[in-house]
mmCIF file of C-alpha atoms and ligand atoms in Angstrom:
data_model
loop_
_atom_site.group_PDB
_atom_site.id
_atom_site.type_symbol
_atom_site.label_atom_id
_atom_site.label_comp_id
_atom_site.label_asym_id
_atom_site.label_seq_id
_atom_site.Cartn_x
_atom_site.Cartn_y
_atom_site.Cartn_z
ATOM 1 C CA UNK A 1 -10.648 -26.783 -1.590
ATOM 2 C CA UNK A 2 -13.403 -24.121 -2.922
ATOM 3 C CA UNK A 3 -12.998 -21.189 -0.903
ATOM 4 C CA UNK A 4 -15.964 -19.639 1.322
ATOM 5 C CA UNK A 5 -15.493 -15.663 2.455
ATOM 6 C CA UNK A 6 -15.740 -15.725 6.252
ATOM 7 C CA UNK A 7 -19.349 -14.833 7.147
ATOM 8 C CA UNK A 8 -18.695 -12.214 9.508
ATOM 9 C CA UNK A 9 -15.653 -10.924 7.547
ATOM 10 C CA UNK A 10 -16.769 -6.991 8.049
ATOM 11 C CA UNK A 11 -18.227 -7.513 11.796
ATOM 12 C CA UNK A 12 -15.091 -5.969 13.133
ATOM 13 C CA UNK A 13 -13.648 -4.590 9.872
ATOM 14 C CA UNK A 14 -13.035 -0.484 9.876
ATOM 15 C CA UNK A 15 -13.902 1.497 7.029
ATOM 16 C CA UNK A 16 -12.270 5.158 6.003
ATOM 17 C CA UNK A 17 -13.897 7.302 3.533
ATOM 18 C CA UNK A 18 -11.089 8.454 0.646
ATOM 19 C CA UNK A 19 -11.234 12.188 0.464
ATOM 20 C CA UNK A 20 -13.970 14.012 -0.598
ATOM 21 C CA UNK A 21 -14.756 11.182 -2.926
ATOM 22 C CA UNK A 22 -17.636 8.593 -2.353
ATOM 23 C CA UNK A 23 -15.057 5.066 -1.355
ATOM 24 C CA UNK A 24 -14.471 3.740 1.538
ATOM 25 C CA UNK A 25 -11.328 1.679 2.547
ATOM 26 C CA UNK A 26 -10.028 -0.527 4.668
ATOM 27 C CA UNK A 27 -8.198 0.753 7.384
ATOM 28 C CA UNK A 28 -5.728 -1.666 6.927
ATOM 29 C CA UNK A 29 -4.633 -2.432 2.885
ATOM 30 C CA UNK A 30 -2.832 -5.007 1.652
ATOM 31 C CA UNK A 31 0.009 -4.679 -0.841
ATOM 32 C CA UNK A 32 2.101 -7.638 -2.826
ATOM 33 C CA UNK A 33 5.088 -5.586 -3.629
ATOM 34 C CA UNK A 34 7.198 -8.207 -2.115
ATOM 35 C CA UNK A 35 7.178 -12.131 -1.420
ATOM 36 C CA UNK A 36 4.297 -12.836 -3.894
ATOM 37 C CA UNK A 37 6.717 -13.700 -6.929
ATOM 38 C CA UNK A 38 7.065 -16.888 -8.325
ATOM 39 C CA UNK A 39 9.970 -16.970 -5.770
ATOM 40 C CA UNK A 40 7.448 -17.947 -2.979
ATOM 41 C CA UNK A 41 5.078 -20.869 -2.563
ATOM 42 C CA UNK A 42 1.860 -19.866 -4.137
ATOM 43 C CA UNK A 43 -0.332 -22.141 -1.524
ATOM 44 C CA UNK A 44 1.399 -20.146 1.272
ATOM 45 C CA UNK A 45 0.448 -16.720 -0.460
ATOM 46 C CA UNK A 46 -2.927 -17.590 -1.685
ATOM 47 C CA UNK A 47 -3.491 -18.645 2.385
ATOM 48 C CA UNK A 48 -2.452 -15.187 3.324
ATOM 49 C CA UNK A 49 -4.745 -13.729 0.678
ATOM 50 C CA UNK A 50 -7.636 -15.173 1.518
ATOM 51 C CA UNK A 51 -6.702 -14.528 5.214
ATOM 52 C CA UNK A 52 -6.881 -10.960 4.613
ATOM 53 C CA UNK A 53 -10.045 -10.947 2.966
ATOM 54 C CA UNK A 54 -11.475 -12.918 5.425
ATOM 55 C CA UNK A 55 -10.229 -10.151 8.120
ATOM 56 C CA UNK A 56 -12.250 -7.516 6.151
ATOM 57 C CA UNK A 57 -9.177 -6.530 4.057
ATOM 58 C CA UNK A 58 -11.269 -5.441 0.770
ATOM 59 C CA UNK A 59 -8.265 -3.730 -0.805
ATOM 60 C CA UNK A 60 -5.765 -5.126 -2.594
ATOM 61 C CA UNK A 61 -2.789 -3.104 -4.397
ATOM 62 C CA UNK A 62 -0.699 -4.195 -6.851
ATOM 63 C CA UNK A 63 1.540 -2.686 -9.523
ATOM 64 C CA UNK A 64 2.920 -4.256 -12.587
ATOM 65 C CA UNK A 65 6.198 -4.062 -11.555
ATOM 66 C CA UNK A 66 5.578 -6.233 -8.406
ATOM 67 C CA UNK A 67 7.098 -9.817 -8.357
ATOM 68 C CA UNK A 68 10.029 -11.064 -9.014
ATOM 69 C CA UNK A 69 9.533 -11.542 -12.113
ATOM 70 C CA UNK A 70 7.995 -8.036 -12.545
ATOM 71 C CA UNK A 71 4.491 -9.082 -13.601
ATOM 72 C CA UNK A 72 4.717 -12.321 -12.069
ATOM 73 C CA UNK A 73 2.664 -10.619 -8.505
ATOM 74 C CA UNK A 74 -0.441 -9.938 -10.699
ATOM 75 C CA UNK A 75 -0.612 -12.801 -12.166
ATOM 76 C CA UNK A 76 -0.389 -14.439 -8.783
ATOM 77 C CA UNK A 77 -3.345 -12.688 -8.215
ATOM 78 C CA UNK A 78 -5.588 -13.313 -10.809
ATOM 79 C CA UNK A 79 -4.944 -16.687 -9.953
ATOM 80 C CA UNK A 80 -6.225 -16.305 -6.975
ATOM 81 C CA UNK A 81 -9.066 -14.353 -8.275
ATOM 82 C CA UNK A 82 -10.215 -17.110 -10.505
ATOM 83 C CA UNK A 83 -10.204 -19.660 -7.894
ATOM 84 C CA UNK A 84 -11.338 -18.144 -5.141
ATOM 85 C CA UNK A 85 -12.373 -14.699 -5.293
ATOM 86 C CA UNK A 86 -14.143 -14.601 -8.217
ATOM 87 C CA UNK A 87 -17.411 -14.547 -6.521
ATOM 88 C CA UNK A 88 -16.725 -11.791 -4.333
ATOM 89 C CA UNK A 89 -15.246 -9.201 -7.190
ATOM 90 C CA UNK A 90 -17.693 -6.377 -6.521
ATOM 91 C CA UNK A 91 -16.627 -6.256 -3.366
ATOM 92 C CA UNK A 92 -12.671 -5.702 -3.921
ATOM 93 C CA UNK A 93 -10.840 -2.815 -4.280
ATOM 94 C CA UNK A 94 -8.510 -3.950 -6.821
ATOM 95 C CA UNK A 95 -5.999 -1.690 -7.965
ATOM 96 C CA UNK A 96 -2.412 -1.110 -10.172
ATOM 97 C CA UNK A 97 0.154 1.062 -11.254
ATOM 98 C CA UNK A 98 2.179 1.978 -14.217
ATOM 99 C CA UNK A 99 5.419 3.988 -14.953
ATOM 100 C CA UNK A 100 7.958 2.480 -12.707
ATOM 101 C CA UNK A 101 10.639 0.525 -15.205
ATOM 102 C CA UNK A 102 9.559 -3.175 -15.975
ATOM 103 C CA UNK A 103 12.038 -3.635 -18.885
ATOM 104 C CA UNK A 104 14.982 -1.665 -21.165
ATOM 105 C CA UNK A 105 11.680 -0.498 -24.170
ATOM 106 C CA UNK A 106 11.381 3.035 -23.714
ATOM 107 C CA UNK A 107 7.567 2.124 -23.454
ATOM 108 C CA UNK A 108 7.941 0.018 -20.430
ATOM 109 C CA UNK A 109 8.685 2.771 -18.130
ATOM 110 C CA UNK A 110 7.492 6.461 -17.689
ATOM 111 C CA UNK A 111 4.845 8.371 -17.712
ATOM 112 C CA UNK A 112 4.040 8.702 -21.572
ATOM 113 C CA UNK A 113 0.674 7.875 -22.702
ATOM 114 C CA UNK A 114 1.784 4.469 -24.413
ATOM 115 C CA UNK A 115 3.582 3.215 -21.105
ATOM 116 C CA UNK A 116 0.896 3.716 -19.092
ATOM 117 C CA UNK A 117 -2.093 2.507 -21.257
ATOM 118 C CA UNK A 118 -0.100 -0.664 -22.406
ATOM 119 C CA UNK A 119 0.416 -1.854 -19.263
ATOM 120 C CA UNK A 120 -2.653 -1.458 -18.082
ATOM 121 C CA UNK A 121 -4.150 -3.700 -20.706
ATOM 122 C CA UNK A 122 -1.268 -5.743 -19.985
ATOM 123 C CA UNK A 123 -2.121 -5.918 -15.982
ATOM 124 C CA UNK A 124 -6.084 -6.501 -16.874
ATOM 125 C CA UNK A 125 -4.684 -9.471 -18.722
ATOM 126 C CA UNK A 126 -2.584 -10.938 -15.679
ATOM 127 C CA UNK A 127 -5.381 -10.151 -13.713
ATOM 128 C CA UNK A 128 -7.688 -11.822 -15.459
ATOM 129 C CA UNK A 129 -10.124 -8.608 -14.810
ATOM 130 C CA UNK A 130 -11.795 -6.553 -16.962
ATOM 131 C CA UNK A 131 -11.830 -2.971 -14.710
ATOM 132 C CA UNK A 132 -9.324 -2.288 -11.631
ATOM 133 C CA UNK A 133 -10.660 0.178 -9.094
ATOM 134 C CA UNK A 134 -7.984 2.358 -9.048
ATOM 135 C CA UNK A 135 -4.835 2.917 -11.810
ATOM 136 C CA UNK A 136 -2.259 4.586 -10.548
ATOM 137 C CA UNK A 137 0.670 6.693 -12.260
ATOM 138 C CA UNK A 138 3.179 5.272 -10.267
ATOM 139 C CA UNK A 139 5.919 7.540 -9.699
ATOM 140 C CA UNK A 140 6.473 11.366 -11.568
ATOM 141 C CA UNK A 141 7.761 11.413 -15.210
ATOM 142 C CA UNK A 142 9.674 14.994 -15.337
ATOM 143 C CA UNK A 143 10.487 14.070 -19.205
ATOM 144 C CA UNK A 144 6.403 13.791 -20.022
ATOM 145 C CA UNK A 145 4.273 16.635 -19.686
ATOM 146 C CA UNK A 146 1.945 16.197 -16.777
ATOM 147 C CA UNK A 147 -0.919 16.656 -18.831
ATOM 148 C CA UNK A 148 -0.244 13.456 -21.365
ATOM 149 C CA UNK A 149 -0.021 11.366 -18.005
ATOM 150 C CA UNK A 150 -3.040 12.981 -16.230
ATOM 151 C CA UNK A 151 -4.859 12.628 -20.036
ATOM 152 C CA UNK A 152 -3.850 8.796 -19.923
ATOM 153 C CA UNK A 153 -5.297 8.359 -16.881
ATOM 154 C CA UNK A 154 -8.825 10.318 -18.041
ATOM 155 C CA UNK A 155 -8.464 7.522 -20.964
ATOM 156 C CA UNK A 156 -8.466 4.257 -19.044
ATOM 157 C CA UNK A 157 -11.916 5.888 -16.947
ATOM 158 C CA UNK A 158 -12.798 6.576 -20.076
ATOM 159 C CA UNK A 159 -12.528 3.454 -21.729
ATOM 160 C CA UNK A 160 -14.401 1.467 -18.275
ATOM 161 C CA UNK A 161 -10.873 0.321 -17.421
ATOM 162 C CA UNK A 162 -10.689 1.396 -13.962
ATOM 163 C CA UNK A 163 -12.835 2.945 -11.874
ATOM 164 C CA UNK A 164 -10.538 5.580 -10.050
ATOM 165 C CA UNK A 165 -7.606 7.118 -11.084
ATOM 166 C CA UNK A 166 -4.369 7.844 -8.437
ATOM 167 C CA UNK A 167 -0.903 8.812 -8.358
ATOM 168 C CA UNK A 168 2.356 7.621 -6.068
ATOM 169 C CA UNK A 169 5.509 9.508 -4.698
ATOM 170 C CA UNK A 170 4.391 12.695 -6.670
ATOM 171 C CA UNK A 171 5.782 16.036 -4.888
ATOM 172 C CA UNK A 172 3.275 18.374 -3.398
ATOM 173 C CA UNK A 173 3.269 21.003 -5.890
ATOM 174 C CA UNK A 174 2.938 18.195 -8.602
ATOM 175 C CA UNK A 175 0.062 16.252 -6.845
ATOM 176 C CA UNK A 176 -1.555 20.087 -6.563
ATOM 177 C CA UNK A 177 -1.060 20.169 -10.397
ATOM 178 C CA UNK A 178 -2.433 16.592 -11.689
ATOM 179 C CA UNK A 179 -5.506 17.166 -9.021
ATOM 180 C CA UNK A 180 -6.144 20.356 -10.585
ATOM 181 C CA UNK A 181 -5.563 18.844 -13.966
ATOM 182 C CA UNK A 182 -7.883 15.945 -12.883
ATOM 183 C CA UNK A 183 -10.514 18.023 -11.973
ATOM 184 C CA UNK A 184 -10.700 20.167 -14.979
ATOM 185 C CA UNK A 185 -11.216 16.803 -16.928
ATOM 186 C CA UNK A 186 -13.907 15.603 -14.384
ATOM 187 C CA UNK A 187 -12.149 12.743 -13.193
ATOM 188 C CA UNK A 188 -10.991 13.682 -9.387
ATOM 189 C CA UNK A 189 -7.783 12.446 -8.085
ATOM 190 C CA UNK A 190 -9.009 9.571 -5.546
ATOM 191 C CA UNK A 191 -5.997 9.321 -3.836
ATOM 192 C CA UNK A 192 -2.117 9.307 -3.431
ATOM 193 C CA UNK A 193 0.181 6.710 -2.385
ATOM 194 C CA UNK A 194 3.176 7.929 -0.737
ATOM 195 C CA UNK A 195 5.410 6.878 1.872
ATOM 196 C CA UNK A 196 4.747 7.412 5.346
ATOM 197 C CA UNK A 197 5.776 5.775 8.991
ATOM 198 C CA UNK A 198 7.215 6.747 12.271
ATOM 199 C CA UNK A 199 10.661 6.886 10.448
ATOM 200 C CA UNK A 200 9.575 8.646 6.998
ATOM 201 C CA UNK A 201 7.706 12.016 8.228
ATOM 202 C CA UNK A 202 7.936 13.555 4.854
ATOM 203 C CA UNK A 203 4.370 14.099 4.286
ATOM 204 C CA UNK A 204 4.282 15.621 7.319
ATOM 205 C CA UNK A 205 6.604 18.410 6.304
ATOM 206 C CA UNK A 206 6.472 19.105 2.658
ATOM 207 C CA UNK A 207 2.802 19.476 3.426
ATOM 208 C CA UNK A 208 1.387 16.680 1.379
ATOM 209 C CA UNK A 209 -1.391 16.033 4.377
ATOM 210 C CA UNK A 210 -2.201 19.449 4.390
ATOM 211 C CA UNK A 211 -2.899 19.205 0.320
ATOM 212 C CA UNK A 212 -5.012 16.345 0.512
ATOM 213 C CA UNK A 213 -7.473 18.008 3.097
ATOM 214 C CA UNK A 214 -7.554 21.103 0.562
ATOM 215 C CA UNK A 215 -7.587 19.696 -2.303
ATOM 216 C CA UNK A 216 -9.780 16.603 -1.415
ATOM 217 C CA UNK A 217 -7.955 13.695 -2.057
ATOM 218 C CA UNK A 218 -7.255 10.791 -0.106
ATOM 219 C CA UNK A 219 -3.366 9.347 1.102
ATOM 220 C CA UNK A 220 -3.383 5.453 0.714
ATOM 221 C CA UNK A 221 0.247 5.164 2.670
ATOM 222 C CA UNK A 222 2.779 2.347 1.824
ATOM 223 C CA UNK A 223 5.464 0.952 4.420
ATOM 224 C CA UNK A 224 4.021 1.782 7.639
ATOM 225 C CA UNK A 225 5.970 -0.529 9.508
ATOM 226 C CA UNK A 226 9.272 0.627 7.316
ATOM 227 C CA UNK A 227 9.425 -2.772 5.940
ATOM 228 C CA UNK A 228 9.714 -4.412 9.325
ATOM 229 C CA UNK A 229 11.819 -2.093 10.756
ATOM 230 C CA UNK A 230 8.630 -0.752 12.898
ATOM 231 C CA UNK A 231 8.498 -4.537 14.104
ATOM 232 C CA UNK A 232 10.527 -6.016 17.181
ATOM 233 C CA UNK A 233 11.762 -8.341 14.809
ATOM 234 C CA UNK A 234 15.170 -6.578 14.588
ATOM 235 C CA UNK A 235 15.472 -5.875 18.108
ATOM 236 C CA UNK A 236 17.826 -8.469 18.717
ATOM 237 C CA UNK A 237 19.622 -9.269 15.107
ATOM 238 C CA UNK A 238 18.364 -10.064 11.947
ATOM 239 C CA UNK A 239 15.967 -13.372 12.211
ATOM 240 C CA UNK A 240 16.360 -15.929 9.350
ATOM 241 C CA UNK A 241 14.268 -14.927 6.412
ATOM 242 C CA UNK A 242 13.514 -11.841 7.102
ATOM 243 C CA UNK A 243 13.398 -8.871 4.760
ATOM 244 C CA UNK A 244 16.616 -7.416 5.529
ATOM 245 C CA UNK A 245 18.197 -10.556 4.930
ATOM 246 C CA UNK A 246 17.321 -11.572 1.520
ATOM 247 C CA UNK A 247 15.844 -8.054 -0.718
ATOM 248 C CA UNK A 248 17.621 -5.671 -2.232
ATOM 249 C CA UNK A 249 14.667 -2.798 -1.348
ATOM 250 C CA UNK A 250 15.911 -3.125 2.558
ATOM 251 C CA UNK A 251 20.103 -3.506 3.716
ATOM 252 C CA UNK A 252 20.988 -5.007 6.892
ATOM 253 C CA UNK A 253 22.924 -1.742 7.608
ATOM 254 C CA UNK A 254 19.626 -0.263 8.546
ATOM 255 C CA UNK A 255 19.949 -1.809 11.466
ATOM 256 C CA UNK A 256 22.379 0.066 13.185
ATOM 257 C CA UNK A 257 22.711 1.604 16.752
ATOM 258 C CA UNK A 258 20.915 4.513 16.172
ATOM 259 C CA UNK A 259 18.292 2.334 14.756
ATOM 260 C CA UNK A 260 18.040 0.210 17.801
ATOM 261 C CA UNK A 261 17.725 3.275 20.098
ATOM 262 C CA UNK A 262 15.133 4.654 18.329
ATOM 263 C CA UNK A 263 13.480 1.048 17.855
ATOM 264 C CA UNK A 264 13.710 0.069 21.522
ATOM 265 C CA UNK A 265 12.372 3.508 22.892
ATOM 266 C CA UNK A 266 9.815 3.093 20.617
ATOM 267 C CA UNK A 267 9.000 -0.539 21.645
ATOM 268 C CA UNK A 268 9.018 0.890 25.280
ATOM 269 C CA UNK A 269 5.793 2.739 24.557
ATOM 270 C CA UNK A 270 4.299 0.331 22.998
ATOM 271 C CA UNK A 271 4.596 -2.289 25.842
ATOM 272 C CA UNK A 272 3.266 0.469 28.206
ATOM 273 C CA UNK A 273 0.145 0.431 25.717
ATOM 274 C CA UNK A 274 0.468 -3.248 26.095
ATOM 275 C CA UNK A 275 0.719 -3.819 22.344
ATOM 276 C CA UNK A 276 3.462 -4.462 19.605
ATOM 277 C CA UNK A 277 6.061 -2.022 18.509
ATOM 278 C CA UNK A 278 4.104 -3.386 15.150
ATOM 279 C CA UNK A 279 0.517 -2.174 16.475
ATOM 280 C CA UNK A 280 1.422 0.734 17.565
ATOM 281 C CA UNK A 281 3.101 2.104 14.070
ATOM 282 C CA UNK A 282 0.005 1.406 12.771
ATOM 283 C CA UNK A 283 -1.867 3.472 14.982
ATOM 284 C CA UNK A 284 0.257 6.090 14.617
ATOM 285 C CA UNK A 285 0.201 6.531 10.470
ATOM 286 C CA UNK A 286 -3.544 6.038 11.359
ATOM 287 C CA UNK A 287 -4.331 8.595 13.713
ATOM 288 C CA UNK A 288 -4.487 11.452 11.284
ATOM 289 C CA UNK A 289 -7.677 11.916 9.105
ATOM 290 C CA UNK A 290 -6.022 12.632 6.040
ATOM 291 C CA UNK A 291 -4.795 8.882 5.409
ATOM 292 C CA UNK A 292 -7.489 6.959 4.352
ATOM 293 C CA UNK A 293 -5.173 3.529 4.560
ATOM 294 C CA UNK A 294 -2.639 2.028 5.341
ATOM 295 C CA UNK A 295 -0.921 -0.830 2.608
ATOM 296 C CA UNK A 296 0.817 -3.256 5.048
ATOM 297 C CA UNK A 297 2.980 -6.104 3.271
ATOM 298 C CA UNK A 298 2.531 -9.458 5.111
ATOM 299 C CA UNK A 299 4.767 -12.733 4.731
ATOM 300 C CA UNK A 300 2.304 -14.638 6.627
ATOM 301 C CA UNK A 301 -1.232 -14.849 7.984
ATOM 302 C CA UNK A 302 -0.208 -14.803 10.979
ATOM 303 C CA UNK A 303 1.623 -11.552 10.906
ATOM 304 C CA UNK A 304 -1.466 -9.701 9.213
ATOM 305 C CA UNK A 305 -3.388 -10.867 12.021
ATOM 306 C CA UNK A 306 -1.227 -9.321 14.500
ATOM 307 C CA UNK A 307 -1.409 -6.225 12.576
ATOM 308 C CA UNK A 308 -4.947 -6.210 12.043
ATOM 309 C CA UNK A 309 -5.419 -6.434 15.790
ATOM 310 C CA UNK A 310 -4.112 -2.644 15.503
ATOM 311 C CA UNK A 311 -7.195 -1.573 15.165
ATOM 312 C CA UNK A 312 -8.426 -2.620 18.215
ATOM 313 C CA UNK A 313 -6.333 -0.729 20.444
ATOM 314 C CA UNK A 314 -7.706 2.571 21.612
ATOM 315 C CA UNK A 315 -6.223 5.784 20.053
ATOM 316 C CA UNK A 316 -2.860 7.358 21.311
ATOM 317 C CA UNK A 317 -3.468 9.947 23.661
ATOM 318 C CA UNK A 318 -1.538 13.484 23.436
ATOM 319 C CA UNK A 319 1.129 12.338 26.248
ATOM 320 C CA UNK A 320 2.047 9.253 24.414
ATOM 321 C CA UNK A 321 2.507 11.070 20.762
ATOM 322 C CA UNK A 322 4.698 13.390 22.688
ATOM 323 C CA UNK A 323 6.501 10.603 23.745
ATOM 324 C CA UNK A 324 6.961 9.271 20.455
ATOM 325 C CA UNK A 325 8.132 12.282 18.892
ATOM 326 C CA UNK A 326 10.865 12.432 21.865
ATOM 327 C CA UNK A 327 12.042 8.845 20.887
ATOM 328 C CA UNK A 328 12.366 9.614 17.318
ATOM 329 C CA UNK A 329 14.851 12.568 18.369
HETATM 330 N N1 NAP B 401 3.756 3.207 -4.499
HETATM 331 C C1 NAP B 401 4.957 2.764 -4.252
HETATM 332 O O1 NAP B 401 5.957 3.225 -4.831
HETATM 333 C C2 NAP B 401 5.125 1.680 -3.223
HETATM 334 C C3 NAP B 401 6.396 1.399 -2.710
HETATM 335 C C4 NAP B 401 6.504 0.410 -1.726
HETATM 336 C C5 NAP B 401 5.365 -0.268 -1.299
HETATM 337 N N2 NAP B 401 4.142 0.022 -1.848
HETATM 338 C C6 NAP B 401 2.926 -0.726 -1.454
HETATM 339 O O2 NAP B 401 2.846 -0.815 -0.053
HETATM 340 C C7 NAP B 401 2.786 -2.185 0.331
HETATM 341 C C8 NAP B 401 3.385 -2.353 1.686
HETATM 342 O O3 NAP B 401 4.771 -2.011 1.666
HETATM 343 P P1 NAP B 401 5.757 -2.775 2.624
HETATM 344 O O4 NAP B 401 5.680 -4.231 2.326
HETATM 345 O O5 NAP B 401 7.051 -2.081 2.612
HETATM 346 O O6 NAP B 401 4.996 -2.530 4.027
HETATM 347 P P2 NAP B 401 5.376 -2.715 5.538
HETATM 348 O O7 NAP B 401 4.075 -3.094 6.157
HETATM 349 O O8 NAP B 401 6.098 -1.519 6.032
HETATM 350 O O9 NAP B 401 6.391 -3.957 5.615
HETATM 351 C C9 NAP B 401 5.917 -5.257 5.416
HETATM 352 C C10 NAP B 401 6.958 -6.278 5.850
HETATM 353 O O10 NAP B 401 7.239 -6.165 7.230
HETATM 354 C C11 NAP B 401 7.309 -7.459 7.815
HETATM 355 N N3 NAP B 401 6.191 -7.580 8.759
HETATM 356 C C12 NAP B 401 4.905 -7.160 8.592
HETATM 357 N N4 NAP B 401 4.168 -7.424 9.678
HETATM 358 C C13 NAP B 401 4.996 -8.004 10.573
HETATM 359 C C14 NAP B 401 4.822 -8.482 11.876
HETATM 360 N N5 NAP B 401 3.654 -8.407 12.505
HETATM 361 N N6 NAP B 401 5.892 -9.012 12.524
HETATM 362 C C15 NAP B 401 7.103 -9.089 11.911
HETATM 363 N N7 NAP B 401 7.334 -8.653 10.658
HETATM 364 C C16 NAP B 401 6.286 -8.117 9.984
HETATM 365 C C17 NAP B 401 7.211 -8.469 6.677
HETATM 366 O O11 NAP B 401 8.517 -8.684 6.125
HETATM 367 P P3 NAP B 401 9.367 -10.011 6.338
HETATM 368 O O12 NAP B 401 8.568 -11.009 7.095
HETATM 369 O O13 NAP B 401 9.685 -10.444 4.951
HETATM 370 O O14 NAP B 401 10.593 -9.544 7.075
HETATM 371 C C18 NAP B 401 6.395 -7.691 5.679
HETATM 372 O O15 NAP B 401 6.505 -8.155 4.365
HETATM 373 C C19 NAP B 401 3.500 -2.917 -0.811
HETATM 374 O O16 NAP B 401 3.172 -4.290 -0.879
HETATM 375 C C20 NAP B 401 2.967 -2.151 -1.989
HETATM 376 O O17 NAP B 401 1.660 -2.573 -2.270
HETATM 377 C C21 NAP B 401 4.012 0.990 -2.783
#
């Protein structure tokens, strides 16, 4: 069936402005890290796509490791780009990432100048795309110098292959460096993926949301909802095909008693607020300026609409964060 955009696909949608830069996002992202191999129906995952696009989701992120196979989540994608999105490229964010180990070659994996600009011809291919938005050094390469990864990232701008350039689970002195780095070369950092939720603080403390205020940079954050964990799906057990059932990125010992505490007290609040334990993660990762989005992974349409109805919540007051901090103890 040929695929129409939902008319009034940005009449609720809610827009964030990535650092100091000129983007906006989504305040809700979408990410196919997981579930959008060839492992999974591609009907049922082209559904959810065009679900979230129709909900005013306008940013995609990929990564050419993302499948299984790795590879095989892109090319789901393009896919779906070429029957159905095509129309509506300009207004996608579209973005990948390079670094992370897709095979034993030394140049599929690290942060060397020929790992990172192969695959991103490689991803433009399996996209079927000739720019992304944003490419993304995926992780830090300690065995490159920083400068032949920042310079391979200048390249691909340079070359009209992608529009912004980022970086993911960099340390905050090292983000500090490549922005500077990026700077210097007149290509800004746009922004930084790292990982941040109720249970992963982290940027919190080693002052990565500071840096991005200062140095101008936007945080696109991945797992907000701790891979389900921030759901009340493991309140009571581990439901049939659910994450921590069948993926080797999430073990069923996570759930464990001091999980549950910390789950239920959590889920407490969140009823108060008359909203999911789901919702009000969400809100929380969202309530500071610094992160422009949040990437949420979805195994259904229906789940991203729950978590798009998030947004519509009214902010957490002081009380209630204090609260939240006390059931996290
Ligand atoms: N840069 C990096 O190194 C990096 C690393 C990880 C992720 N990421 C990006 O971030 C994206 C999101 O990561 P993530 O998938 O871990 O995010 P997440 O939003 O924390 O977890 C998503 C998973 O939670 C479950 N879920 C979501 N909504 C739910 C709901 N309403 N009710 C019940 N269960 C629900 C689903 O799993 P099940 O239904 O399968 O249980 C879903 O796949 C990735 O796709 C990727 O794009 C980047």
């Amino acid at each position: 069936m040929t695929y129409h955009a939902a008319d009034d696909r940005y009449a609720k949608a809610q827009f964030r402005r990535a650092g100091t830069s000129g983007l906006d996002f989504p305040a809700l992202s979408f990410g196919l890290w997981q579930k959008f191999g060839t492992d999974h129906p591609y009907e049922k995952n082209r559904a959810t796509v065009l679900r979230a696009f129709d909900l005013g989701i306008t940013h995609f992120d990929n990564a050419d490791r993302y499948g299984p196979p790795h590879r095989a989540a892109q090319q789901f994608f393009g896919r779906v780009l070429r029957q159905d999105l095509a129309p509506y490229r300009d207004e996608l964010i579209l973005t990948t990432k390079a670094g992370n180990p897709i095979g034993a070659s030394p140049y599929l994996k690290g942060g060397s100048r020929k790992s990172l600009l192969g695959s991103l011809d490689h991803s433009l291919r399996d996209l079927g795309t000739d720019y992304v938005d944003i490419f993304y050094s995926h992780s830090p390469d300690p065995t490159t110098p920083l400068e032949e990864t920042v310079g391979a990232l200048v390249s691909a701008v340079q070359q009209g292959k992608t529009l912004y350039v980022g970086i993911s689970n960099y340390p905050t002195d090292r983000a500090h460096e490549a922005a500077q780095l990026l700077r210097r070369a007149g290509v800004p950092l746009l922004v930084h993926q790292p990982r941040y939720s109720l249970f992963d603080r982290r940027p919190e403390e080693n002052g990565l949301l500071d840096l991005a205020a200062a140095d101008g940079f936007g945080l696109v954050v991945y797992s907000p909802l701790a891979q389900g964990l921030l759901t009340g799906k493991y309140l009571d057990g581990i439901p049939a095909g659910a994450r921590a059932e069948n993926s080797a990125f999430l073990s069923p010992d996570a759930i464990d008693d001091d999980y549950r505490r910390r789950a239920s007290a959590l889920n407490k609040i969140a009823e108060a607020r008359g909203q999911s334990l789901a919702q009000l993660a969400l809100q929380w990762v969202l309530r500071r300026p610094e992160v422009t989005s949040a990437i949420v992974g979805a195994s259904s349409a229906e789940q991203l609409e729950h978590n798009v109805q998030a947004l519509s919540f009214a902010p957490l007051t002081a009380e209630e964060l204090a609260l939240i901090d006390e059931a996290l103890t």
